[in-house]
PDB file of C-alpha atoms in Angstrom:
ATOM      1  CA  UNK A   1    -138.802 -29.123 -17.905  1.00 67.00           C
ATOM      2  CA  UNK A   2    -137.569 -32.535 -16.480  1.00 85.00           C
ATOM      3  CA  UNK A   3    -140.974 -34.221 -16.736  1.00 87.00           C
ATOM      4  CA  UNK A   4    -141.548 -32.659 -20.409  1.00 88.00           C
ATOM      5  CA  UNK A   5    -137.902 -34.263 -21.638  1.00 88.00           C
ATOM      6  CA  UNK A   6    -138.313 -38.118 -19.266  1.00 89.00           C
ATOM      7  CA  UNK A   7    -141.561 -37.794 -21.239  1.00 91.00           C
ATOM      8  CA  UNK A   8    -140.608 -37.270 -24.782  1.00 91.00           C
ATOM      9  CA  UNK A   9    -137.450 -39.558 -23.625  1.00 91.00           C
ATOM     10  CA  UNK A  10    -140.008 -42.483 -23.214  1.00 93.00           C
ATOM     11  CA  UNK A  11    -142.266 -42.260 -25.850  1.00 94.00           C
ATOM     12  CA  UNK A  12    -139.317 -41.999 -28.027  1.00 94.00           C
ATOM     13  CA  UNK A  13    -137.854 -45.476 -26.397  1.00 94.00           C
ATOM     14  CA  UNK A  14    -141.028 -47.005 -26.768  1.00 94.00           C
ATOM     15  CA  UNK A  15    -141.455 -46.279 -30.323  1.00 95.00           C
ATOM     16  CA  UNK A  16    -137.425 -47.414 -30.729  1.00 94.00           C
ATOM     17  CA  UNK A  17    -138.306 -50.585 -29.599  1.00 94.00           C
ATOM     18  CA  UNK A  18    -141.822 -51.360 -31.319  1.00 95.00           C
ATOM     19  CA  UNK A  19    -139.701 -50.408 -34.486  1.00 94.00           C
ATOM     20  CA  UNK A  20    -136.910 -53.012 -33.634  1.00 94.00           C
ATOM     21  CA  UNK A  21    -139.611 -55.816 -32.413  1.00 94.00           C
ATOM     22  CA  UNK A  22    -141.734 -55.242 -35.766  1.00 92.00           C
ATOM     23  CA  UNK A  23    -138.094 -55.648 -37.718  1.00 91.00           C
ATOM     24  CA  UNK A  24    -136.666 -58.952 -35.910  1.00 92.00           C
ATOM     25  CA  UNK A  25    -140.747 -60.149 -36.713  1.00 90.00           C
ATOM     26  CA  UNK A  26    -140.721 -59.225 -40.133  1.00 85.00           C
ATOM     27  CA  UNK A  27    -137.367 -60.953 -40.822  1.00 87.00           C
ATOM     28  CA  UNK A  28    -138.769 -64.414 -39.232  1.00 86.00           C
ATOM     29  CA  UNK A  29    -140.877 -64.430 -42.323  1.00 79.00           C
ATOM     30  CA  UNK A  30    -140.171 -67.002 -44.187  1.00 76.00           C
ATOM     31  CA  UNK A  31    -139.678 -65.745 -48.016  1.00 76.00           C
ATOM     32  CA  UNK A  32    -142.341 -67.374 -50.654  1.00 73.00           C
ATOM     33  CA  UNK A  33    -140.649 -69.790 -52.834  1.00 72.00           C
ATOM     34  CA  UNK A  34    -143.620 -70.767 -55.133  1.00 71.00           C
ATOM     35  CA  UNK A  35    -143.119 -75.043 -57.258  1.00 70.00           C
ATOM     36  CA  UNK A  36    -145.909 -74.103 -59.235  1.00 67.00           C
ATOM     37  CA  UNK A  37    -147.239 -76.839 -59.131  1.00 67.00           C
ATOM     38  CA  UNK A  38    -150.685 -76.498 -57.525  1.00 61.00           C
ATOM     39  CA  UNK A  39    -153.864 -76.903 -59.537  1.00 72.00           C
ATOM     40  CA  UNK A  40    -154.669 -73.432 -60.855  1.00 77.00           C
ATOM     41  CA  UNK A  41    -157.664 -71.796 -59.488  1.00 82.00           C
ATOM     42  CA  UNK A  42    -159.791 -69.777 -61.392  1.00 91.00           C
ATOM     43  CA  UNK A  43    -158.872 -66.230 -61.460  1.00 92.00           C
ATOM     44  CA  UNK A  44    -160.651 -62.832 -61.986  1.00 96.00           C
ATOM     45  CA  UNK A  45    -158.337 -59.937 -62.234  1.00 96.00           C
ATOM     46  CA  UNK A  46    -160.057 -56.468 -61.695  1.00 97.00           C
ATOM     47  CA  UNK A  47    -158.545 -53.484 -63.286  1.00 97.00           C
ATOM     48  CA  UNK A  48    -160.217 -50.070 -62.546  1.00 97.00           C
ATOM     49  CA  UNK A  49    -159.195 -47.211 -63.959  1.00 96.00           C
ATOM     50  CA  UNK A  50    -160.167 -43.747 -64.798  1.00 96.00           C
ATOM     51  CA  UNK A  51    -158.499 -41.476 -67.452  1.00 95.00           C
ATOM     52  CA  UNK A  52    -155.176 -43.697 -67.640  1.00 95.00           C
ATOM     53  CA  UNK A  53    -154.222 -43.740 -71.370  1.00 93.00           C
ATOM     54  CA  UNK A  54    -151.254 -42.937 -71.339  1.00 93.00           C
ATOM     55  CA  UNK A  55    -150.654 -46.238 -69.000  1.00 92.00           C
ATOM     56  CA  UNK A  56    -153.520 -48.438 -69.800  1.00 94.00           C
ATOM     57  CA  UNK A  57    -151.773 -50.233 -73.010  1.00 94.00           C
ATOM     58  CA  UNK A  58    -148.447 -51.241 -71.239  1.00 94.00           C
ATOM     59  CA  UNK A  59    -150.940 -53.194 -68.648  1.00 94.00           C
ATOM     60  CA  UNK A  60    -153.111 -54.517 -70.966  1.00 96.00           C
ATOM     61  CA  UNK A  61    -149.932 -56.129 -72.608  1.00 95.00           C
ATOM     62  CA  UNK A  62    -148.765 -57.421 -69.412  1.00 94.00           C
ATOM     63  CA  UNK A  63    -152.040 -59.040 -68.819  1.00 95.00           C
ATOM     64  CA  UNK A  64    -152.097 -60.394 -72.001  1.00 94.00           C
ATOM     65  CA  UNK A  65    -148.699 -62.541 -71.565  1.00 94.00           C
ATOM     66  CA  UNK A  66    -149.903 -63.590 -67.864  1.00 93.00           C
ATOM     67  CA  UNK A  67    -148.468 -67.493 -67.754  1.00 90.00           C
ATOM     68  CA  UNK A  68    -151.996 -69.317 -66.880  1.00 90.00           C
ATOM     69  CA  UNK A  69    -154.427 -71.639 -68.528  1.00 88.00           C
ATOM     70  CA  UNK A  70    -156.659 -69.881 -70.565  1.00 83.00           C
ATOM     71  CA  UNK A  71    -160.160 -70.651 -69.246  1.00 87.00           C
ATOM     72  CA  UNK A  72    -159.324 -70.142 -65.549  1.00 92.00           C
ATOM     73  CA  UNK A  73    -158.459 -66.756 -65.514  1.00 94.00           C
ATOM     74  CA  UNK A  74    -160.873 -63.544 -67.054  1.00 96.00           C
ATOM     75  CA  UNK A  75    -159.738 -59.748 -66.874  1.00 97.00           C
ATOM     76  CA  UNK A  76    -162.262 -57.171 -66.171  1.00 98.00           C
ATOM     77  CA  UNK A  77    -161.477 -53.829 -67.292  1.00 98.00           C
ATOM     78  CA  UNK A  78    -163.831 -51.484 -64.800  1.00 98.00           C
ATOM     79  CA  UNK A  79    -164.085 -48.195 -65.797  1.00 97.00           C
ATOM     80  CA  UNK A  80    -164.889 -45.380 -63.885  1.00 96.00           C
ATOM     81  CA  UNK A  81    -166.206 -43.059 -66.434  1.00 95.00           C
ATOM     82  CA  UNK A  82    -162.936 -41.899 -68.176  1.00 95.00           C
ATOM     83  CA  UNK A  83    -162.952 -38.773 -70.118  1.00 95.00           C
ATOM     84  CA  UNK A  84    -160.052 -40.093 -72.364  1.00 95.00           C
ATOM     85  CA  UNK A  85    -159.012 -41.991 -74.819  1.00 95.00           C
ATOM     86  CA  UNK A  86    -158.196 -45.172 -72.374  1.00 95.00           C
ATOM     87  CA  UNK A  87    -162.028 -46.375 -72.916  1.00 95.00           C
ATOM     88  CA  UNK A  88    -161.812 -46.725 -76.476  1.00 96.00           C
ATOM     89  CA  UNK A  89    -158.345 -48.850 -75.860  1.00 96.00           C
ATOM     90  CA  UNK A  90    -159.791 -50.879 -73.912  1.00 96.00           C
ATOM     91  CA  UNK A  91    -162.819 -51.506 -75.341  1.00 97.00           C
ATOM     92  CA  UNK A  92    -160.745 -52.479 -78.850  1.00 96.00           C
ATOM     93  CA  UNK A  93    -158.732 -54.783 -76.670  1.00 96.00           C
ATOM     94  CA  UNK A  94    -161.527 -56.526 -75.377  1.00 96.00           C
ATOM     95  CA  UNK A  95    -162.671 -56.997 -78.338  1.00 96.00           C
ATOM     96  CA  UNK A  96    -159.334 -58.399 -79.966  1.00 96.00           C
ATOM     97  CA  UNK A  97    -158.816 -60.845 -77.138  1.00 94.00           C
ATOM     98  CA  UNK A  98    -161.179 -63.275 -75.419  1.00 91.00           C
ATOM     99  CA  UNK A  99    -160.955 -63.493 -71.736  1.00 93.00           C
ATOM    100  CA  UNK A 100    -160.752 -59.740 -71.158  1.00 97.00           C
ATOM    101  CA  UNK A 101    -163.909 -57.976 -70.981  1.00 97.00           C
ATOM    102  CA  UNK A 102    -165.325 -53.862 -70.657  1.00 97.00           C
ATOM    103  CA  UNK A 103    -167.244 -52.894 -67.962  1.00 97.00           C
ATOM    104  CA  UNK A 104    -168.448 -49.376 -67.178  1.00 97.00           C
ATOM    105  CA  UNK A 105    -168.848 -48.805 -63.286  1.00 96.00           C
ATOM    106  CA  UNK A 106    -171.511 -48.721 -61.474  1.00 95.00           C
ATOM    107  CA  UNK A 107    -170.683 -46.441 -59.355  1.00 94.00           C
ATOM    108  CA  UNK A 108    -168.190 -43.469 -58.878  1.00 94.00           C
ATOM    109  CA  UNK A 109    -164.970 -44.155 -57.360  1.00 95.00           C
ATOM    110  CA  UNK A 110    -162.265 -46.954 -57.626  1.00 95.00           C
ATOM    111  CA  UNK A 111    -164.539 -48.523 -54.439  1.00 96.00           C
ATOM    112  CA  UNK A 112    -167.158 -48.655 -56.305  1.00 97.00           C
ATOM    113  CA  UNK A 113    -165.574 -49.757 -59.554  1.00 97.00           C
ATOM    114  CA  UNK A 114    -164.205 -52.443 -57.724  1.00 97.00           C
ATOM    115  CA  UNK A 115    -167.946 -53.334 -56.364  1.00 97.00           C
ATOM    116  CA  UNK A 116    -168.818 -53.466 -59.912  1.00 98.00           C
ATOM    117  CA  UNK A 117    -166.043 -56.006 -61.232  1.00 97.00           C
ATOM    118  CA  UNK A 118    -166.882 -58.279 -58.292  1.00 97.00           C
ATOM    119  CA  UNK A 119    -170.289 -58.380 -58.759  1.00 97.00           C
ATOM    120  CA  UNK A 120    -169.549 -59.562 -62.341  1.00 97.00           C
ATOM    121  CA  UNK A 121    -166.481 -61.783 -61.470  1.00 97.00           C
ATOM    122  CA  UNK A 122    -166.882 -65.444 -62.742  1.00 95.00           C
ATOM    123  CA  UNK A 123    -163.952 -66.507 -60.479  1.00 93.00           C
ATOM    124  CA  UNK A 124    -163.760 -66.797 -56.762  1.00 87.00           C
ATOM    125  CA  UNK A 125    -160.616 -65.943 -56.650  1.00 90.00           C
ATOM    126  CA  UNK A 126    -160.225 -62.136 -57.155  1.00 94.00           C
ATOM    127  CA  UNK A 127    -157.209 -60.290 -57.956  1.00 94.00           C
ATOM    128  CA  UNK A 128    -156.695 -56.744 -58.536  1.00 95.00           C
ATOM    129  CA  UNK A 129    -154.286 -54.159 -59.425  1.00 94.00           C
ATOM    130  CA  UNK A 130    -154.477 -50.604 -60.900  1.00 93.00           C
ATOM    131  CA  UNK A 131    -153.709 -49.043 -64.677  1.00 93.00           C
ATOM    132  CA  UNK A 132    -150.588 -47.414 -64.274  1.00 90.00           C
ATOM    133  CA  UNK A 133    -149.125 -51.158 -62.584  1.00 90.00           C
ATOM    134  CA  UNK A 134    -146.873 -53.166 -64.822  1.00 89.00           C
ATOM    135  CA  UNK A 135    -146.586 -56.913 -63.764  1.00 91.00           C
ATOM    136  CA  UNK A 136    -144.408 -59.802 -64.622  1.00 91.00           C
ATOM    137  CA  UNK A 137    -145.764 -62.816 -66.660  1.00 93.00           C
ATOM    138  CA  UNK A 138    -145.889 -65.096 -63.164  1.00 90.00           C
ATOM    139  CA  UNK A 139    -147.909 -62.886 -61.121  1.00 91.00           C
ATOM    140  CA  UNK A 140    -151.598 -64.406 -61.199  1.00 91.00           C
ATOM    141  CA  UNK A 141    -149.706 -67.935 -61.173  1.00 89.00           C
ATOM    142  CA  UNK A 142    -147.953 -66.950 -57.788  1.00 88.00           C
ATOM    143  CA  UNK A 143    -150.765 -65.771 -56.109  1.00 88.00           C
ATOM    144  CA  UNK A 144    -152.794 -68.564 -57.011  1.00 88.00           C
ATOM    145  CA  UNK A 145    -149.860 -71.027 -55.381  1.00 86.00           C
ATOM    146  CA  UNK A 146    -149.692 -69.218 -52.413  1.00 84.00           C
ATOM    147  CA  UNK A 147    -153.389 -68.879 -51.636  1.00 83.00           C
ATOM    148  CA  UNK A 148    -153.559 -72.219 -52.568  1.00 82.00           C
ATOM    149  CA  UNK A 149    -150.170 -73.677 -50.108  1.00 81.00           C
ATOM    150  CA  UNK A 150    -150.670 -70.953 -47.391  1.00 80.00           C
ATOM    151  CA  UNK A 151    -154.398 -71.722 -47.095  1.00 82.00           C
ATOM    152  CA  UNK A 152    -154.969 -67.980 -46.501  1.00 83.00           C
ATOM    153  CA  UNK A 153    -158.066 -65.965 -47.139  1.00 83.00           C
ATOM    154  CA  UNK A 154    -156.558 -62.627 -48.002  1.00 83.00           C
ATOM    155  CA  UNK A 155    -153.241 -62.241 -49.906  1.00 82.00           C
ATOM    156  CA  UNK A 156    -150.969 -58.562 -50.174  1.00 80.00           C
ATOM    157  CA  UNK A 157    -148.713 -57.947 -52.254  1.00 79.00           C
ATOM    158  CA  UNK A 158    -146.079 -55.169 -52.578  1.00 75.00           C
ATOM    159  CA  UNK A 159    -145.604 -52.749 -55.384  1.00 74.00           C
ATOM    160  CA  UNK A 160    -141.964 -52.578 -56.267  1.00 72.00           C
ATOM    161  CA  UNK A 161    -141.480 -49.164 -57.634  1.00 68.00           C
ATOM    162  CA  UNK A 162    -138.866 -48.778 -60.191  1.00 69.00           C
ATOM    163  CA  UNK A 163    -136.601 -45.610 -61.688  1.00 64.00           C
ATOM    164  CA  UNK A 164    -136.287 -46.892 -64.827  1.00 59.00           C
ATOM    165  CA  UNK A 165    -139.649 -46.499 -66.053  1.00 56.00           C
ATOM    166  CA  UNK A 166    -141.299 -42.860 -66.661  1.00 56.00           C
ATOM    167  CA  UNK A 167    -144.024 -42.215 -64.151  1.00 51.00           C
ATOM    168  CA  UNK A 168    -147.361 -42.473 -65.741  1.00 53.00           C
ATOM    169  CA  UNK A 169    -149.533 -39.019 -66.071  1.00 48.00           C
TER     170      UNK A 169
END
């Protein structure tokens, strides 16, 4: 019985302290405070989706008020063979506004969908994010700065999830 609870007692000290080393680490991360001034790069955003109409438009809105010049950034909408009505809206939106364009998947699955806009991306730099996201009007611009000051060749970021906002079905 001793060796079972010194055991338990361990692991549970170890894992104690790789959650306190990973927290003092995390908070020596300096926080991102973008000038905006770096030269834009050129930007693909991929979008895949699959039967999201009832989230699709609120995106596609977001997109559409995304602060960045207008020939360095294109929007692929990939998508996976929806059964809905969020093909038709986004094939109208494409249509409606240049820079955005339809593309049906060549595959089955967000992987593959995701395949499929980056085999078609104009743009180096790739960015993507799913239907049901809603992002602010900066958010290609500060990814762009920070690849661009960090010199990094993969960029996260964190979804903020909100309570204010109905949940997407």
């Amino acid at each position: 019985m001793n060796v079972l609870f010194f055991s338990a007692l361990l692991i549970f000290i170890g894992y104690l302290g790789t959650i306190i080393a990973y927290l003092l680490n995390w908070r020596k991360v300096p926080e991102f405070d973008p000038s905006y001034t770096a030269e834009d790069y050129g930007i693909t955003v991929i979008v895949p989706f699959r039967n999201e109409e009832s989230c699709l438009q609120e995106l596609l809105n977001t997109l559409e008020q995304q602060v960045y010049p207008a020939g360095k950034i294109e929007i692929l909408l990939v998508d996976d063979h929806s059964e809905d009505l969020s093909v038709l809206q986004a094939q109208l939106f494409c249509e409606v506004h240049p820079g955005f364009k339809y593309l049906l998947s060549a595959g089955s699955g967000k992987k593959a969908a995701i395949r499929t806009g980056v085999k078609y991306a104009a743009h180096e730099f790739i960015l993507t994010t799913d239907a049901d996201c809603i992002i602010g009007p900066l958010w290609a611009k500060t990814f762009s700065v920070f690849f661009k000051e960090s010199g990094a060749d993969l960029v996260l970021g964190l979804v903020d999830i909100t309570t204010d906002r109905k949940f997407c079905s």
